[in-house]
mmCIF file of C-alpha atoms and ligand atoms in Angstrom:
data_model
loop_
_atom_site.group_PDB
_atom_site.id
_atom_site.type_symbol
_atom_site.label_atom_id
_atom_site.label_comp_id
_atom_site.label_asym_id
_atom_site.label_seq_id
_atom_site.Cartn_x
_atom_site.Cartn_y
_atom_site.Cartn_z
ATOM 1 C CA MET C 1 119.346 64.070 164.190
ATOM 2 C CA LEU C 2 118.211 66.529 161.524
ATOM 3 C CA LEU C 3 114.615 65.367 161.265
ATOM 4 C CA PHE C 4 112.569 68.543 161.689
ATOM 5 C CA VAL C 5 109.041 67.729 160.455
ATOM 6 C CA SER C 6 106.300 65.249 160.970
ATOM 7 C CA ASN C 7 105.136 64.770 157.384
ATOM 8 C CA VAL C 8 107.477 61.883 156.714
ATOM 9 C CA ARG C 9 104.689 59.508 155.732
ATOM 10 C CA ARG C 10 103.448 61.759 152.952
ATOM 11 C CA LEU C 11 106.763 62.679 151.447
ATOM 12 C CA GLY C 12 109.005 59.699 152.176
ATOM 13 C CA HIS C 13 112.405 60.048 153.753
ATOM 14 C CA THR C 14 116.001 59.043 153.379
ATOM 15 C CA LEU C 15 118.669 58.432 155.998
ATOM 16 C CA HIS C 16 122.070 60.022 155.444
ATOM 17 C CA THR C 17 125.080 57.808 156.135
ATOM 18 C CA ASP C 18 125.789 59.823 159.297
ATOM 19 C CA GLY C 19 122.300 59.084 160.613
ATOM 20 C CA ARG C 20 120.720 62.406 159.686
ATOM 21 C CA CYS C 21 117.334 62.175 158.024
ATOM 22 C CA TRP C 22 116.080 64.144 155.024
ATOM 23 C CA ILE C 23 112.512 64.256 153.760
ATOM 24 C CA ILE C 24 112.354 63.458 150.031
ATOM 25 C CA GLY C 25 110.240 66.093 148.296
ATOM 26 C CA LEU C 26 111.371 68.964 150.493
ATOM 27 C CA ALA C 27 113.343 71.786 149.021
ATOM 28 C CA ILE C 28 113.954 73.778 152.222
ATOM 29 C CA GLU C 29 113.556 73.151 155.905
ATOM 30 C CA THR C 30 114.591 75.331 158.842
ATOM 31 C CA GLU C 31 114.299 74.919 162.552
ATOM 32 C CA LYS C 32 114.370 77.965 164.836
ATOM 33 C CA LEU C 33 116.680 79.688 162.368
ATOM 34 C CA SER C 34 117.921 83.006 163.844
ATOM 35 C CA LYS C 35 120.190 85.810 162.824
ATOM 36 C CA ILE C 36 120.347 88.484 165.505
ATOM 37 C CA TYR C 37 122.344 91.452 164.224
ATOM 38 C CA THR C 38 121.830 93.616 167.261
ATOM 39 C CA HIS C 39 119.229 94.739 169.853
ATOM 40 C CA ASP C 40 117.048 97.848 169.548
ATOM 41 C CA ALA C 41 116.606 100.597 172.161
ATOM 42 C CA ASN C 42 113.947 98.467 173.899
ATOM 43 C CA GLY C 43 116.299 95.503 174.076
ATOM 44 C CA GLN C 44 114.381 93.641 171.354
ATOM 45 C CA PRO C 45 116.474 91.525 168.945
ATOM 46 C CA VAL C 46 116.862 92.816 165.388
ATOM 47 C CA GLY C 47 117.125 90.426 162.454
ATOM 48 C CA LEU C 48 115.403 87.048 162.201
ATOM 49 C CA ILE C 49 114.175 85.110 165.228
ATOM 50 C CA ASP C 50 113.350 81.372 165.464
ATOM 51 C CA LEU C 51 112.030 80.844 161.965
ATOM 52 C CA SER C 52 110.818 77.287 161.297
ATOM 53 C CA LEU C 53 109.579 76.597 157.800
ATOM 54 C CA VAL C 54 109.109 73.796 155.320
ATOM 55 C CA VAL C 55 109.063 74.316 151.561
ATOM 56 C CA GLU C 56 108.014 71.386 149.431
ATOM 57 C CA GLU C 57 109.441 70.887 145.959
ATOM 58 C CA GLY C 58 107.299 72.345 143.162
ATOM 59 C CA GLN C 59 105.732 75.055 145.338
ATOM 60 C CA ILE C 60 105.668 78.813 145.002
ATOM 61 C CA PHE C 61 106.430 79.765 148.564
ATOM 62 C CA GLY C 62 105.950 83.380 149.662
ATOM 63 C CA LEU C 63 107.887 84.990 152.512
ATOM 64 C CA LEU C 64 105.902 88.147 153.181
ATOM 65 C CA GLY C 65 106.190 91.032 155.621
ATOM 66 C CA PRO C 66 106.735 94.778 155.920
ATOM 67 C CA ASN C 67 110.058 96.491 155.407
ATOM 68 C CA GLY C 68 112.681 95.357 157.851
ATOM 69 C CA SER C 69 110.746 92.194 158.862
ATOM 70 C CA GLY C 70 113.621 89.837 158.010
ATOM 71 C CA LYS C 71 112.830 88.581 154.508
ATOM 72 C CA THR C 72 116.183 89.337 152.889
ATOM 73 C CA THR C 73 117.965 88.122 155.980
ATOM 74 C CA THR C 74 116.160 84.756 155.615
ATOM 75 C CA LEU C 75 117.101 84.630 151.949
ATOM 76 C CA LYS C 76 120.736 85.344 152.666
ATOM 77 C CA LEU C 77 120.775 82.612 155.334
ATOM 78 C CA LEU C 78 119.278 80.074 152.905
ATOM 79 C CA LEU C 79 121.755 81.070 150.207
ATOM 80 C CA GLY C 80 124.665 80.647 152.636
ATOM 81 C CA LEU C 81 125.715 84.296 152.243
ATOM 82 C CA ILE C 82 125.447 84.927 156.005
ATOM 83 C CA PHE C 83 125.486 82.517 158.942
ATOM 84 C CA PRO C 84 122.837 81.943 161.623
ATOM 85 C CA THR C 85 123.436 82.997 165.204
ATOM 86 C CA ALA C 86 121.184 80.112 166.283
ATOM 87 C CA GLY C 87 119.043 77.344 164.794
ATOM 88 C CA ARG C 88 119.658 75.380 161.621
ATOM 89 C CA GLY C 89 118.339 74.555 158.194
ATOM 90 C CA GLN C 90 118.782 72.473 155.102
ATOM 91 C CA VAL C 91 118.376 73.031 151.356
ATOM 92 C CA PHE C 92 117.852 69.823 149.369
ATOM 93 C CA GLY C 93 119.053 67.884 152.390
ATOM 94 C CA GLN C 94 122.334 69.742 152.739
ATOM 95 C CA PRO C 95 123.161 72.040 155.666
ATOM 96 C CA LEU C 96 122.909 75.787 155.016
ATOM 97 C CA GLY C 97 126.008 77.118 153.283
ATOM 98 C CA SER C 98 126.962 73.791 151.728
ATOM 99 C CA ASN C 99 128.452 74.005 148.228
ATOM 100 C CA THR C 100 126.552 70.953 147.046
ATOM 101 C CA TYR C 101 123.123 72.596 146.888
ATOM 102 C CA LYS C 102 124.430 75.884 145.506
ATOM 103 C CA GLN C 103 124.670 74.226 142.073
ATOM 104 C CA ARG C 104 120.930 73.620 142.217
ATOM 105 C CA ILE C 105 119.805 77.124 143.081
ATOM 106 C CA GLY C 106 119.337 80.449 141.312
ATOM 107 C CA PHE C 107 119.024 83.889 142.884
ATOM 108 C CA LEU C 108 117.623 87.275 141.850
ATOM 109 C CA PRO C 109 118.426 89.884 144.495
ATOM 110 C CA GLU C 110 116.293 92.949 145.121
ATOM 111 C CA GLY C 111 117.173 95.802 142.683
ATOM 112 C CA PRO C 112 119.895 93.767 140.935
ATOM 113 C CA TYR C 113 122.904 95.510 139.431
ATOM 114 C CA PHE C 114 124.002 94.436 135.998
ATOM 115 C CA TYR C 115 126.834 95.822 133.841
ATOM 116 C CA GLU C 116 125.135 98.599 131.968
ATOM 117 C CA HIS C 117 127.154 98.288 128.743
ATOM 118 C CA LEU C 118 126.152 94.653 128.085
ATOM 119 C CA ASN C 119 123.161 93.622 126.026
ATOM 120 C CA GLY C 120 120.937 90.702 127.031
ATOM 121 C CA VAL C 121 122.955 88.029 125.136
ATOM 122 C CA GLU C 122 126.294 89.329 126.486
ATOM 123 C CA LEU C 123 124.955 89.515 129.983
ATOM 124 C CA LEU C 124 123.787 85.916 129.953
ATOM 125 C CA GLN C 125 127.077 84.814 128.328
ATOM 126 C CA PHE C 126 128.838 86.439 131.289
ATOM 127 C CA TYR C 127 126.714 84.656 133.883
ATOM 128 C CA GLY C 128 126.895 81.369 131.955
ATOM 129 C CA SER C 129 130.700 81.600 131.951
ATOM 130 C CA LEU C 130 130.636 81.876 135.754
ATOM 131 C CA PHE C 131 129.089 78.398 135.776
ATOM 132 C CA GLY C 132 131.747 77.122 133.342
ATOM 133 C CA MET C 133 129.277 77.026 130.475
ATOM 134 C CA GLY C 134 130.208 77.927 126.885
ATOM 135 C CA GLY C 135 129.969 77.134 123.216
ATOM 136 C CA SER C 136 126.821 75.992 121.464
ATOM 137 C CA ALA C 137 125.243 74.666 124.675
ATOM 138 C CA LEU C 138 125.393 78.106 126.255
ATOM 139 C CA SER C 139 124.091 79.799 123.076
ATOM 140 C CA ALA C 140 121.159 77.408 122.974
ATOM 141 C CA ARG C 141 120.447 78.000 126.672
ATOM 142 C CA ILE C 142 120.603 81.791 126.210
ATOM 143 C CA GLU C 143 118.137 81.647 123.310
ATOM 144 C CA GLU C 144 115.814 79.409 125.327
ATOM 145 C CA LEU C 145 115.911 81.723 128.329
ATOM 146 C CA LEU C 146 115.492 84.953 126.371
ATOM 147 C CA LYS C 147 112.430 83.499 124.728
ATOM 148 C CA LEU C 148 111.088 82.242 128.058
ATOM 149 C CA VAL C 149 111.300 85.687 129.687
ATOM 150 C CA GLY C 150 110.045 87.521 126.565
ATOM 151 C CA MET C 151 113.376 89.232 125.763
ATOM 152 C CA TRP C 152 114.418 87.475 122.546
ATOM 153 C CA ASP C 153 113.241 90.310 120.272
ATOM 154 C CA ARG C 154 115.017 92.843 122.531
ATOM 155 C CA ARG C 155 118.230 90.843 123.021
ATOM 156 C CA PHE C 156 120.575 93.436 121.514
ATOM 157 C CA ILE C 157 119.341 96.354 123.667
ATOM 158 C CA ARG C 158 121.918 97.403 126.270
ATOM 159 C CA VAL C 159 121.091 97.158 129.977
ATOM 160 C CA ARG C 160 121.435 100.953 130.393
ATOM 161 C CA ASP C 161 118.386 101.339 128.116
ATOM 162 C CA TYR C 162 116.263 98.763 129.912
ATOM 163 C CA SER C 163 112.947 99.579 131.583
ATOM 164 C CA ARG C 164 112.415 98.193 135.101
ATOM 165 C CA GLY C 165 110.342 95.318 133.710
ATOM 166 C CA MET C 166 113.142 94.386 131.293
ATOM 167 C CA ARG C 167 115.689 94.384 134.127
ATOM 168 C CA GLN C 168 113.504 92.009 136.099
ATOM 169 C CA ARG C 169 113.033 89.738 133.092
ATOM 170 C CA ILE C 170 116.761 89.542 132.370
ATOM 171 C CA GLY C 171 117.275 89.072 136.077
ATOM 172 C CA VAL C 172 115.077 85.994 136.077
ATOM 173 C CA ALA C 173 116.907 84.719 132.980
ATOM 174 C CA GLN C 174 120.335 85.081 134.706
ATOM 175 C CA ALA C 175 118.963 83.310 137.803
ATOM 176 C CA LEU C 176 117.940 80.421 135.547
ATOM 177 C CA ILE C 177 121.162 80.156 133.538
ATOM 178 C CA ASN C 178 122.335 77.013 135.419
ATOM 179 C CA ASP C 179 118.888 75.420 135.159
ATOM 180 C CA PRO C 180 118.367 75.437 138.921
ATOM 181 C CA ASP C 181 115.711 73.403 140.713
ATOM 182 C CA LEU C 182 115.123 76.125 143.277
ATOM 183 C CA LEU C 183 114.836 79.827 142.593
ATOM 184 C CA PHE C 184 115.134 82.616 145.173
ATOM 185 C CA LEU C 185 113.498 85.896 144.081
ATOM 186 C CA ASP C 186 113.683 89.028 146.302
ATOM 187 C CA GLU C 187 110.940 91.662 145.659
ATOM 188 C CA LEU C 188 110.508 90.545 142.078
ATOM 189 C CA THR C 189 107.432 92.646 141.306
ATOM 190 C CA SER C 190 108.492 95.788 143.166
ATOM 191 C CA GLY C 191 108.163 98.784 140.850
ATOM 192 C CA LEU C 192 106.453 96.888 138.017
ATOM 193 C CA ASP C 193 103.231 98.162 136.464
ATOM 194 C CA PRO C 194 100.102 95.914 136.659
ATOM 195 C CA ILE C 195 100.760 94.308 133.305
ATOM 196 C CA GLY C 196 104.400 93.642 134.313
ATOM 197 C CA VAL C 197 103.164 92.005 137.512
ATOM 198 C CA VAL C 198 100.767 89.737 135.580
ATOM 199 C CA ASP C 199 103.550 88.827 133.107
ATOM 200 C CA MET C 200 105.803 87.903 135.997
ATOM 201 C CA HIS C 201 103.050 85.754 137.527
ATOM 202 C CA HIS C 202 102.711 83.877 134.232
ATOM 203 C CA LEU C 203 106.438 83.383 134.064
ATOM 204 C CA LEU C 204 106.658 82.092 137.635
ATOM 205 C CA THR C 205 103.707 79.731 137.291
ATOM 206 C CA ASP C 206 105.246 78.435 134.010
ATOM 207 C CA LEU C 207 108.468 77.780 135.958
ATOM 208 C CA ARG C 208 106.538 75.959 138.672
ATOM 209 C CA ASP C 209 104.807 73.897 135.988
ATOM 210 C CA MET C 210 108.286 72.903 134.752
ATOM 211 C CA GLY C 211 108.829 71.441 138.207
ATOM 212 C CA LYS C 212 110.891 74.240 139.745
ATOM 213 C CA THR C 213 110.460 75.444 143.315
ATOM 214 C CA LEU C 214 110.178 79.190 143.808
ATOM 215 C CA PHE C 215 110.924 81.066 147.017
ATOM 216 C CA VAL C 216 109.692 84.650 146.685
ATOM 217 C CA CYS C 217 110.089 87.471 149.219
ATOM 218 C CA SER C 218 107.800 90.473 149.047
ATOM 219 C CA HIS C 219 106.044 93.177 150.987
ATOM 220 C CA LEU C 220 103.449 93.464 148.170
ATOM 221 C CA LEU C 221 100.645 91.347 149.473
ATOM 222 C CA LYS C 222 98.238 92.029 146.576
ATOM 223 C CA ASP C 223 100.856 90.849 144.089
ATOM 224 C CA MET C 224 101.549 87.648 146.017
ATOM 225 C CA GLU C 225 97.995 86.602 146.839
ATOM 226 C CA PRO C 226 97.131 85.050 143.445
ATOM 227 C CA LEU C 227 100.640 83.611 143.046
ATOM 228 C CA CYS C 228 101.747 81.737 146.139
ATOM 229 C CA ASP C 229 100.813 78.204 147.127
ATOM 230 C CA ARG C 230 101.913 78.723 150.680
ATOM 231 C CA VAL C 231 103.043 81.752 152.624
ATOM 232 C CA ILE C 232 104.666 82.854 155.885
ATOM 233 C CA ILE C 233 104.019 86.321 157.171
ATOM 234 C CA LEU C 234 106.899 87.873 159.160
ATOM 235 C CA ASN C 235 106.925 90.898 161.367
ATOM 236 C CA ARG C 236 109.898 92.336 163.228
ATOM 237 C CA GLY C 237 111.815 89.127 162.559
ATOM 238 C CA LYS C 238 109.139 86.774 163.844
ATOM 239 C CA GLU C 239 106.735 84.432 162.102
ATOM 240 C CA CYS C 240 103.095 85.661 162.457
ATOM 241 C CA ARG C 241 101.018 83.481 160.191
ATOM 242 C CA THR C 242 101.701 80.383 158.097
ATOM 243 C CA GLY C 243 99.522 78.417 155.721
ATOM 244 C CA THR C 244 98.211 77.999 152.225
ATOM 245 C CA VAL C 245 96.764 81.250 150.819
ATOM 246 C CA ASP C 246 93.404 79.607 150.903
ATOM 247 C CA GLU C 247 93.669 78.695 154.610
ATOM 248 C CA LEU C 248 94.715 82.201 155.509
ATOM 249 C CA LEU C 249 91.956 83.920 153.508
ATOM 250 C CA ARG C 250 89.055 81.735 154.483
ATOM 251 C CA VAL C 251 87.067 83.052 157.439
ATOM 252 C CA ALA C 252 86.147 80.100 159.587
ATOM 253 C CA ASP C 253 83.286 78.437 157.662
ATOM 254 C CA GLN C 254 81.295 81.609 156.989
ATOM 255 C CA VAL C 255 79.310 81.989 153.775
ATOM 256 C CA ARG C 256 79.016 85.263 151.896
ATOM 257 C CA LEU C 257 75.955 86.375 149.932
ATOM 258 C CA VAL C 258 76.284 89.393 147.629
ATOM 259 C CA LEU C 259 73.099 90.994 146.248
ATOM 260 C CA SER C 260 72.236 93.803 143.886
ATOM 261 C CA ASN C 261 68.806 95.313 143.290
ATOM 262 C CA TRP C 262 67.994 94.874 146.996
ATOM 263 C CA SER C 263 65.599 96.906 149.155
ATOM 264 C CA ASP C 264 65.875 98.253 152.722
ATOM 265 C CA GLU C 265 63.077 95.909 153.719
ATOM 266 C CA LEU C 266 65.048 92.931 152.409
ATOM 267 C CA LYS C 267 68.180 94.137 154.229
ATOM 268 C CA THR C 268 66.270 94.321 157.515
ATOM 269 C CA ARG C 269 64.901 90.822 156.973
ATOM 270 C CA LEU C 270 68.239 89.245 156.098
ATOM 271 C CA ALA C 271 69.969 90.984 158.982
ATOM 272 C CA THR C 272 67.959 88.884 161.462
ATOM 273 C CA SER C 273 69.664 85.644 160.386
ATOM 274 C CA ALA C 274 73.041 87.044 159.141
ATOM 275 C CA ALA C 275 76.189 87.357 161.247
ATOM 276 C CA ASP C 276 76.543 90.805 159.645
ATOM 277 C CA CYS C 277 75.320 92.763 156.647
ATOM 278 C CA GLU C 278 77.022 95.746 154.988
ATOM 279 C CA VAL C 279 76.578 97.848 151.885
ATOM 280 C CA ALA C 280 79.527 98.362 149.518
ATOM 281 C CA ASP C 281 79.428 99.720 145.988
ATOM 282 C CA LYS C 282 75.635 99.607 146.055
ATOM 283 C CA GLN C 283 75.718 95.871 146.771
ATOM 284 C CA LEU C 284 74.375 94.249 149.906
ATOM 285 C CA ILE C 285 76.913 91.839 151.419
ATOM 286 C CA CYS C 286 75.742 89.521 154.178
ATOM 287 C CA HIS C 287 77.763 86.831 155.976
ATOM 288 C CA PHE C 288 76.146 83.705 157.490
ATOM 289 C CA GLN C 289 77.461 81.207 159.977
ATOM 290 C CA ASP C 290 76.407 78.205 157.885
ATOM 291 C CA GLN C 291 75.368 77.201 154.414
ATOM 292 C CA SER C 292 71.697 76.470 155.178
ATOM 293 C CA GLN C 293 71.159 79.989 156.552
ATOM 294 C CA ALA C 294 72.802 81.451 153.450
ATOM 295 C CA LEU C 295 70.731 79.326 151.089
ATOM 296 C CA ALA C 296 67.502 80.263 152.901
ATOM 297 C CA ALA C 297 68.509 83.956 152.671
ATOM 298 C CA ALA C 298 69.310 83.607 148.980
ATOM 299 C CA THR C 299 65.852 82.172 148.325
ATOM 300 C CA ILE C 300 64.182 85.018 150.252
ATOM 301 C CA ALA C 301 66.296 87.550 148.312
ATOM 302 C CA VAL C 302 65.384 86.138 144.890
ATOM 303 C CA GLU C 303 61.670 86.047 145.815
ATOM 304 C CA ALA C 304 62.009 89.726 146.809
ATOM 305 C CA GLY C 305 63.419 90.591 143.380
ATOM 306 C CA ALA C 306 67.114 90.932 144.302
ATOM 307 C CA VAL C 307 69.887 89.575 142.077
ATOM 308 C CA ILE C 308 72.538 87.188 143.493
ATOM 309 C CA GLU C 309 75.943 88.461 142.441
ATOM 310 C CA ASP C 310 77.942 85.966 144.474
ATOM 311 C CA LEU C 311 77.388 83.154 146.960
ATOM 312 C CA GLY C 312 80.326 81.278 148.469
ATOM 313 C CA ALA C 313 82.904 80.938 151.234
ATOM 314 C CA ARG C 314 83.822 84.218 152.904
ATOM 315 C CA ARG C 315 87.355 85.287 152.120
ATOM 316 C CA ARG C 316 89.588 88.114 153.335
ATOM 317 C CA THR C 317 92.373 89.627 151.371
ATOM 318 C CA LEU C 318 95.922 88.765 152.290
ATOM 319 C CA GLU C 319 96.338 92.450 153.146
ATOM 320 C CA GLU C 320 93.579 92.150 155.789
ATOM 321 C CA VAL C 321 95.198 89.014 157.269
ATOM 322 C CA PHE C 322 98.515 90.847 157.272
ATOM 323 C CA ILE C 323 97.206 93.976 159.015
ATOM 324 C CA GLU C 324 95.404 91.825 161.561
ATOM 325 C CA ALA C 325 98.615 89.899 162.212
ATOM 326 C CA VAL C 326 101.014 92.826 162.456
ATOM 327 C CA GLY C 327 98.719 95.610 163.537
ATOM 328 C CA GLY C 328 99.149 95.395 167.322
ATOM 329 C CA GLU C 329 101.835 96.382 169.741
ATOM 330 C CA GLU C 330 103.383 92.927 169.712
ATOM 331 C CA PRO C 331 105.394 91.738 166.681
ATOM 332 C CA CYS C 332 102.520 89.282 165.998
ATOM 333 C CA ASP C 333 98.992 89.376 167.250
ATOM 334 C CA GLN C 334 98.094 85.711 167.811
ATOM 335 C CA SER C 335 94.652 86.466 169.234
ATOM 336 C CA SER C 336 92.617 85.375 166.182
ATOM 337 C CA GLU C 337 94.547 82.256 165.404
HETATM 338 N N1 LIG A 1 123.962 93.748 158.168
HETATM 339 C C1 LIG A 1 123.084 94.185 159.044
HETATM 340 N N2 LIG A 1 123.488 94.705 160.202
HETATM 341 C C2 LIG A 1 122.585 95.162 161.133
HETATM 342 N N3 LIG A 1 121.249 95.126 160.979
HETATM 343 C C3 LIG A 1 120.791 94.592 159.800
HETATM 344 C C4 LIG A 1 121.693 94.091 158.805
HETATM 345 N N4 LIG A 1 120.935 93.658 157.738
HETATM 346 C C5 LIG A 1 119.660 93.856 158.125
HETATM 347 N N5 LIG A 1 119.563 94.421 159.328
HETATM 348 C C6 LIG A 1 118.307 94.725 160.071
HETATM 349 O O1 LIG A 1 117.574 93.508 160.207
HETATM 350 C C7 LIG A 1 116.203 93.759 160.039
HETATM 351 C C8 LIG A 1 115.676 92.871 158.917
HETATM 352 O O2 LIG A 1 116.252 93.322 157.669
HETATM 353 P P1 LIG A 1 115.899 92.644 156.271
HETATM 354 O O3 LIG A 1 116.724 93.350 155.234
HETATM 355 O O4 LIG A 1 116.056 91.213 156.378
HETATM 356 O O5 LIG A 1 114.353 93.014 156.109
HETATM 357 P P2 LIG A 1 113.401 92.892 154.846
HETATM 358 O O6 LIG A 1 112.179 92.239 155.328
HETATM 359 O O7 LIG A 1 114.119 92.253 153.698
HETATM 360 O O8 LIG A 1 113.076 94.416 154.503
HETATM 361 P P3 LIG A 1 112.735 95.133 153.090
HETATM 362 O O9 LIG A 1 111.268 94.880 152.829
HETATM 363 O O10 LIG A 1 112.976 96.581 153.372
HETATM 364 O O11 LIG A 1 113.617 94.568 152.062
HETATM 365 C C9 LIG A 1 116.042 95.243 159.777
HETATM 366 O O12 LIG A 1 115.725 95.837 160.986
HETATM 367 C C10 LIG A 1 117.398 95.655 159.275
HETATM 368 O O13 LIG A 1 117.680 96.996 159.617
HETATM 369 MG MG1 LIG A 2 114.552 92.890 151.769
#
């Protein structure tokens, strides 16, 4: 029985003729998926270990982790390019490696290699032909994609003269040539400048708005934080944290008050009711265990002449969550979960 998750009620399900069950609305599901390449000097397995994940259709799902944590290995397993040593998974209800789902997916590898002598149109013609596309349908698709990724005006420039950002854009276009429902992107924003990163975010959110599911792998937490709906953090092949970005960043119910124009006297007064107070960039930042304490403190602060710069739920950065999760001796520090 291939029923891995408990959210059947929300998403609906269908029974395969052979009795297996698939959840409608899921793009990917894995259960204890493992690929052990070897063991290190300490006898620890190297690769991917017992990864269980669920990706719903229409999500931007981030698989995050430091170098060597198993992101590309996971991607290759989901693409059917390598085979698990244990565990199992499905993409659109089909077992990993099945040819049926491969028609519905697109893939941009890390640091993709393209034929340098081709221009953007020729390159997409080549990839389209691999899918048996041709004629006016392919020409129309190429025009649509080049416009989508912002390369239409630069369509006759050869790959050898591309900037890194242009390579990534044409890479996304080639991954979309067959109009896939699910897109796998490995380290998409690596090496891009800040404007390139924002452009890519817009492109990816546009694709999600078109109904596509995006599975992105990255070690660049800052880039992924505003983009992903849901993430898994891996370290040394093991899952460390899972959740929506909001869930991971929120610090259990604490409220944050940020003040400018504050005095030492006010700081001393607020510190008596705050969980902690610190000064950063000339601002006083205090955290409170509940909303009523924070509101009382805000009133005191305004009466004392301070200016409220921010008042709301306390949030960490994904980088802080990541360091907390992977910082210890063990692959994953579960202590604060
Ligand atoms: N074909 C292979 N044979 C042996 N070990 C491998 C093989 N491919 C990957 N590994 C090892 O498996 C671990 C996970 O590698 P993987 O490439 O999946 O990591 P990653 O998270 O994608 O890293 P990066 O951020 O550097 O791309 C690493 O320790 C790597 O050295
Ligand atoms: Mg990788």
